[in-house]
Short mmCIF file of C-alpha atoms in Angstrom, two decimals:
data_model
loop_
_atom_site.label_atom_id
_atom_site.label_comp_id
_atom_site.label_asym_id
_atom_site.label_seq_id
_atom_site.Cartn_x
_atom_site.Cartn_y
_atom_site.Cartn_z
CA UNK A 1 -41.14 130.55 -19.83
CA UNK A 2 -39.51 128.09 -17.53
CA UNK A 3 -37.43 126.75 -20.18
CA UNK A 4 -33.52 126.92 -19.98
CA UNK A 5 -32.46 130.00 -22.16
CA UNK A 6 -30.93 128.64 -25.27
CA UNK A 7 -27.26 128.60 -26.06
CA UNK A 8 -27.45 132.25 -27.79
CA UNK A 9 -29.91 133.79 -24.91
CA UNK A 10 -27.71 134.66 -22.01
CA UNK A 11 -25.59 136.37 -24.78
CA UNK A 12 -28.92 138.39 -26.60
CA UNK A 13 -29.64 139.47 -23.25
CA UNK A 14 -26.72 140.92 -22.17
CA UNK A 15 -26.56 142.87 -25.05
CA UNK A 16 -30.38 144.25 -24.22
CA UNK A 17 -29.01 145.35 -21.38
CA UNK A 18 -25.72 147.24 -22.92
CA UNK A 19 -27.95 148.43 -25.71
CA UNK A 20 -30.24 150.30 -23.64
CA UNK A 21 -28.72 151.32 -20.53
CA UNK A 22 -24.72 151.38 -21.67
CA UNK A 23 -25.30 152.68 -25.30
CA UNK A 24 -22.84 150.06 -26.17
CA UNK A 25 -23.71 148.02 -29.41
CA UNK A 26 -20.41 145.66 -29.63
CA UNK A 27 -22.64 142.58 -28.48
CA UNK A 28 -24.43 140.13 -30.56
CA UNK A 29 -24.19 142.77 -34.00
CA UNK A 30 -24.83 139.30 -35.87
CA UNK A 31 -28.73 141.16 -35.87
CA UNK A 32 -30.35 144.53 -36.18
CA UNK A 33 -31.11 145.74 -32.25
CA UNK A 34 -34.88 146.11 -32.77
CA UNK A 35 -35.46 142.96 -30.76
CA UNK A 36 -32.96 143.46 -28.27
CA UNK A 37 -33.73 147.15 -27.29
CA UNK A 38 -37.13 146.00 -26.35
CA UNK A 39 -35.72 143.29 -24.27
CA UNK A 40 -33.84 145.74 -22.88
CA UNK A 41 -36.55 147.85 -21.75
CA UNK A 42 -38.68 144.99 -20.41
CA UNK A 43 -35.51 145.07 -17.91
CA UNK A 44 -35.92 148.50 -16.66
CA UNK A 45 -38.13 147.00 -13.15
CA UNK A 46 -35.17 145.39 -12.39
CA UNK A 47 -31.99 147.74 -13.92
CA UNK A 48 -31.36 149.38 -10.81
CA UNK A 49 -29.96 146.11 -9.64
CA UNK A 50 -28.09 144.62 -12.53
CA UNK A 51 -24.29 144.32 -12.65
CA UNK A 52 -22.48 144.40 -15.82
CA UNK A 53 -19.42 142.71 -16.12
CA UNK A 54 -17.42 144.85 -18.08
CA UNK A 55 -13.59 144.35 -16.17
CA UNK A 56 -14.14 140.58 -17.79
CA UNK A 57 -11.70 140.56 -20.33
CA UNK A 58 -13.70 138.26 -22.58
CA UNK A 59 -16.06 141.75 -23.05
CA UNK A 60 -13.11 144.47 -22.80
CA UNK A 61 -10.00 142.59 -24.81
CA UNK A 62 -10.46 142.35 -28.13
CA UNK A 63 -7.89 139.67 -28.17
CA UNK A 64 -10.22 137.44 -25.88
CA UNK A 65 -13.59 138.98 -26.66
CA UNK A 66 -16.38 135.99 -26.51
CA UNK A 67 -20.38 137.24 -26.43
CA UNK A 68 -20.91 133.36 -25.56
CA UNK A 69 -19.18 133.63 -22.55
CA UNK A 70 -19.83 137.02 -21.33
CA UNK A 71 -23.70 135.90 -21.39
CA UNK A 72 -23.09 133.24 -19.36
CA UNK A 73 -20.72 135.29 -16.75
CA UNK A 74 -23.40 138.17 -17.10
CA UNK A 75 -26.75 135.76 -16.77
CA UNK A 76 -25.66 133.31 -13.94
CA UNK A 77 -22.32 134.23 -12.45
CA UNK A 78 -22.73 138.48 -11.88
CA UNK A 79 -24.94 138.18 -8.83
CA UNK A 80 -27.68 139.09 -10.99
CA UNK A 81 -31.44 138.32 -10.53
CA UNK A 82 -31.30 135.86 -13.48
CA UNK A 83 -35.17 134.32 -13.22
CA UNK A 84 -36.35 137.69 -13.39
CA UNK A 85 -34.08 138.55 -16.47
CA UNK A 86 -35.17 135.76 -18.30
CA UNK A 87 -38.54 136.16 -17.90
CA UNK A 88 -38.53 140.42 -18.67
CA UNK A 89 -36.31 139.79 -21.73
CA UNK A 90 -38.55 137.09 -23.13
CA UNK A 91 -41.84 139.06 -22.10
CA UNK A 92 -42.23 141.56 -25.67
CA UNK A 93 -41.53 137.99 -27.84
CA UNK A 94 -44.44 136.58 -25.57
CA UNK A 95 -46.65 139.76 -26.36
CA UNK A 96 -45.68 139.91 -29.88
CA UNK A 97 -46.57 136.24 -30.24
CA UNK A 98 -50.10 137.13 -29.01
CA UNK A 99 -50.58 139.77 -31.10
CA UNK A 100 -49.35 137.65 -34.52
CA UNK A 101 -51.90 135.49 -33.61
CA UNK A 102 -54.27 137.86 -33.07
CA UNK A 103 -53.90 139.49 -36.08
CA UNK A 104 -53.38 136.68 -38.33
CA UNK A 105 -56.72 135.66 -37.13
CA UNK A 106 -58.39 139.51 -37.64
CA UNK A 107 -56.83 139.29 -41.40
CA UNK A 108 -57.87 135.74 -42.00
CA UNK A 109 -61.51 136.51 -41.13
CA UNK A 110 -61.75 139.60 -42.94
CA UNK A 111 -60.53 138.33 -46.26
CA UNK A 112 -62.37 134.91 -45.92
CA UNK A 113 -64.43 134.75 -43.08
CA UNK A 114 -64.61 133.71 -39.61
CA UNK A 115 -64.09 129.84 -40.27
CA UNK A 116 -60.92 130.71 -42.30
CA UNK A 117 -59.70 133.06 -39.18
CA UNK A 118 -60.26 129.88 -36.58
CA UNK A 119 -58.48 127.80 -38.57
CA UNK A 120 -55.98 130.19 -39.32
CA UNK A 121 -55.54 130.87 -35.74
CA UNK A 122 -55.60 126.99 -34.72
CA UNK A 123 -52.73 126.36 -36.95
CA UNK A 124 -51.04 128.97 -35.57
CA UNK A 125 -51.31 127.85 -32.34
CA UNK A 126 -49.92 124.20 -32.73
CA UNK A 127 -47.29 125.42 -35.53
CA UNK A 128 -44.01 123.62 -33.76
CA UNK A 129 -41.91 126.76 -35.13
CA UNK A 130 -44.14 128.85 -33.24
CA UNK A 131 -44.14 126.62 -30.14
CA UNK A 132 -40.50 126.51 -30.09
CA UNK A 133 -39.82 130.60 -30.52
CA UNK A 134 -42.67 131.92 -29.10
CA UNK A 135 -41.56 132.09 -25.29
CA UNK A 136 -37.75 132.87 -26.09
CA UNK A 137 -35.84 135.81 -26.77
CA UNK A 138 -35.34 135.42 -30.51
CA UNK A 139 -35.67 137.06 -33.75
CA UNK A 140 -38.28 134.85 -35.79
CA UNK A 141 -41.40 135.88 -33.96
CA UNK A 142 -41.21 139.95 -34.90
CA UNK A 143 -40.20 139.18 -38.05
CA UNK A 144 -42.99 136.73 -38.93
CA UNK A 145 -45.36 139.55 -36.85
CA UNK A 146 -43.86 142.50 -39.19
CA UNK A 147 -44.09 140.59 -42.61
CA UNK A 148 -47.64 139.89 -41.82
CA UNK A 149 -48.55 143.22 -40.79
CA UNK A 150 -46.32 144.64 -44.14
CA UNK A 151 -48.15 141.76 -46.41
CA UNK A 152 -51.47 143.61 -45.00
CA UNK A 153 -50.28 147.14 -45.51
CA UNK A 154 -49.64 146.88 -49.29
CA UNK A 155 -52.54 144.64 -49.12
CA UNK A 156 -54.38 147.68 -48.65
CA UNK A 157 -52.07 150.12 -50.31
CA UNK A 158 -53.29 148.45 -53.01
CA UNK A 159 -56.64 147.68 -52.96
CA UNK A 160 -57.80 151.25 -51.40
CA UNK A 161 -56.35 153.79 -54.02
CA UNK A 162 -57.77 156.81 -51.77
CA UNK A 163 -56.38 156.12 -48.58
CA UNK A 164 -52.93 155.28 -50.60
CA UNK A 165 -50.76 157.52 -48.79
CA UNK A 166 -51.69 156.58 -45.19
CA UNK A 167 -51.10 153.08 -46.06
CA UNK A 168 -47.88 154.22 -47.32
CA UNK A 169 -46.72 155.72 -44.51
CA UNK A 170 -47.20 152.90 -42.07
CA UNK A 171 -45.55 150.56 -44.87
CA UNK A 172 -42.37 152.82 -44.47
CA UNK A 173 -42.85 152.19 -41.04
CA UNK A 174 -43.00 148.35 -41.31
CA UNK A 175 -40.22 148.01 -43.24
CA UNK A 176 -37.87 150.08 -41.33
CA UNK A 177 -39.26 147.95 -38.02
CA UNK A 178 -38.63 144.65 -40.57
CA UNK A 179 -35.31 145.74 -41.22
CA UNK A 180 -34.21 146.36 -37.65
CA UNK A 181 -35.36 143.01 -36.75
CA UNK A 182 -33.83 140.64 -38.81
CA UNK A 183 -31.59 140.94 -41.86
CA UNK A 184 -33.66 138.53 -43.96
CA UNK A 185 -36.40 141.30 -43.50
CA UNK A 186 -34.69 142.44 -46.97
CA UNK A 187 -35.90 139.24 -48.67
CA UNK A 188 -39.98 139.85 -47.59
CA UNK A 189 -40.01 143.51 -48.88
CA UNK A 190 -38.66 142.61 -52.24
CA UNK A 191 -41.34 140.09 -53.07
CA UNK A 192 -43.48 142.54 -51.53
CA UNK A 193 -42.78 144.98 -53.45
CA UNK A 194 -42.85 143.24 -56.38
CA UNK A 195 -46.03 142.32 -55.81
CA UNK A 196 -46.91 145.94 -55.55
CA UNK A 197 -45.35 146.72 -58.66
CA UNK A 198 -46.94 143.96 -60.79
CA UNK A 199 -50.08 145.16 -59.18
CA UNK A 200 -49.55 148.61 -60.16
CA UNK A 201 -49.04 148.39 -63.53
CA UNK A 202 -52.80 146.95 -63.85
CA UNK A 203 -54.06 149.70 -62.58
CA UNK A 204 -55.77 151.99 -64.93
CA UNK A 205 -52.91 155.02 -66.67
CA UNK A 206 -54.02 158.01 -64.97
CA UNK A 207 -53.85 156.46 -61.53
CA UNK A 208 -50.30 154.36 -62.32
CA UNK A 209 -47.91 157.89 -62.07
CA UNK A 210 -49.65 158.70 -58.63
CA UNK A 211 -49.06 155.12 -57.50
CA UNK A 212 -45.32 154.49 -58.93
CA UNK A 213 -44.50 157.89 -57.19
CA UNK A 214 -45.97 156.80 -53.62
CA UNK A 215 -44.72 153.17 -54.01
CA UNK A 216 -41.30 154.67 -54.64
CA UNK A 217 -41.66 157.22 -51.32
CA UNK A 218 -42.32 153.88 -49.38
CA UNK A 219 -39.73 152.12 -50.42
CA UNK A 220 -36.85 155.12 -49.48
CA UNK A 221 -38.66 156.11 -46.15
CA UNK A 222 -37.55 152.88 -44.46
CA UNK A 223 -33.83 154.03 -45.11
CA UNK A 224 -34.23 157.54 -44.11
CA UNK A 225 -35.97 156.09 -40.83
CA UNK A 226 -33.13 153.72 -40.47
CA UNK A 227 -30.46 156.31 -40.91
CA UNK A 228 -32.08 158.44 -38.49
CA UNK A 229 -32.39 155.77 -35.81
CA UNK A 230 -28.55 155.10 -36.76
CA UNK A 231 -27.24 158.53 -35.75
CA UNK A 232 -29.78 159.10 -32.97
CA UNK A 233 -28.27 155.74 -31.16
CA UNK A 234 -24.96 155.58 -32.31
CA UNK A 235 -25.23 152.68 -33.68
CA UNK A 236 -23.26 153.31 -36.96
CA UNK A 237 -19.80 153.57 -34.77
CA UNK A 238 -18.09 150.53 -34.67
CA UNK A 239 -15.95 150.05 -31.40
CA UNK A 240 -14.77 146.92 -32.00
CA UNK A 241 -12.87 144.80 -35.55
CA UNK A 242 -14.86 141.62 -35.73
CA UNK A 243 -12.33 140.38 -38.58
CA UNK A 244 -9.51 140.31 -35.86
CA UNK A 245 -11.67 138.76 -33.08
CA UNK A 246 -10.20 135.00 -32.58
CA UNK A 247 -13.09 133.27 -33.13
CA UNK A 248 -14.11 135.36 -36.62
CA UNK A 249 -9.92 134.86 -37.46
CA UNK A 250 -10.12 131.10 -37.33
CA UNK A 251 -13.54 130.85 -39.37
CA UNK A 252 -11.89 133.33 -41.93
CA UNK A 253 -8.78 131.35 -42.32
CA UNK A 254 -10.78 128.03 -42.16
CA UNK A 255 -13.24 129.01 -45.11
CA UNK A 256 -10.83 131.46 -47.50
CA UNK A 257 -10.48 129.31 -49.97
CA UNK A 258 -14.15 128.05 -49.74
CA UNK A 259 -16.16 130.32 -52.59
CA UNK A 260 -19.37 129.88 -50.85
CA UNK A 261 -17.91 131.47 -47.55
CA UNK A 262 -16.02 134.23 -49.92
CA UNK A 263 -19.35 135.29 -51.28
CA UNK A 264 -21.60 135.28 -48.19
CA UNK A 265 -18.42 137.27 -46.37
CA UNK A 266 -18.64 140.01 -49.36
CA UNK A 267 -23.02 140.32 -49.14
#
């Protein structure tokens, strides 16, 4: 936790704070807010006596609007307490770290045993990815903590036919947490529910209606959950063009003509 925030920190936590306690979602939309609203609670102890830069120009002029630099101006040169924000803004990563390793451990041993849930749990605890992301305010910790915990839900979705639905409903739950996390959340509920499906279609005929009808309920919930969340927050109005922001103009003229860049700018 004494570490130096990294290059992208100062900007991910001003944007906790403008998510939670300015309702304004123009910084750092390069990731769903999941991660940053609860960094942005962890600073309510201190709120009261946080200034937020907002007469910079780099965060009210589009024409010279730079997240980079506002975190920096907001982090070290706003009079803020800025030990104190690093540490509260790290602190749910921290937690969430202990409780991925916690249960990765409590799954481990119940599928294999308790020597498979030590080991599980040592690896985990001298993986260098983990090392490196579990003490910063990132995105890669939640979403390795929600794909577990999702992997485990339609573990049991499947494997416990009666208790179907309540397993169902905290899927829904999962994913719409996965998806407000990290974009690539997409990627780990399609081979999930893949897997689901494949696993389905084994099952015997008179059960498979019941289970394509539930599977399909989980995998719309997450979207109504999402929309709500969208409208309750705000979050779907967009204050600011990103295309006409300097620094997305010069990549855009830069890459046109590279296809690659073409078709990741159209996903």
């Amino acid at each position: 936790m004494a570490d130096t925030p990294t290059y992208d920190e100062p900007a991910n936590m001003a944007a906790s704070y403008a998510y939670v306690y300015r309702n304004d979602y123009r910084l750092y939309p390069d990731n769903p807010p999941l991660v940053k609203i609860l960094a942005g609670l962890s600073l309510l102890p201190i709120a009261g006596k946080m200034n937020f830069p907002s007469q910079l120009p780099i965060y009210n002029d589009p024409t010279q609007f730079d997240l980079y630099k506002f975190g920096t101006e907001f982090l070290y040169r706003s009079g803020n307490p800025t030990r104190e924000i690093i540490f509260l803004s790290r602190l749910p990563n921290i937690i969430i770290t202990v409780l991925l390793g916690l249960s990765l451990y409590l799954i481990a041993t119940k599928l294999y045993g308790p020597k498979a849930g030590l080991l599980a749990l040592f690896l985990f605890s001298f993986d260098p990815n983990i090392r490196g992301h579990d003490h910063i305010l990132a995105f890669d910790i939640p979403l390795a903590f929600l794909s577990l915990l999702a992997f485990y839900l339609i573990y049991q979705f499947i494997k416990l036919p009666e208790k179907r639905g309540l397993f169902g409903l905290l899927l829904a739950f999962a994913f719409a947490a996965g998806y407000l996390t990290k974009f690539t959340f997409i990627f780990v509920a399609l081979i999930l529910i893949v897997y689901a499906l494949w696993s389905v279609i084994k099952l015997d005929n008179n059960k498979i209606k019941n289970s394509f009808f539930l599977l399909i309920v989980t995998c719309l919930m997450p979207f109504f959950l999402l929309w709500f969340f969208a409208i309750s927050t705000n979050y779907h109005k967009i204050t600011l063009d990103y295309d006409k922001l300097p620094i997305i103009a010069s990549a855009n003229k830069l890459y046109k003509n590279n296809s690659t860049w073409n078709l990741i700018s159209k996903l």
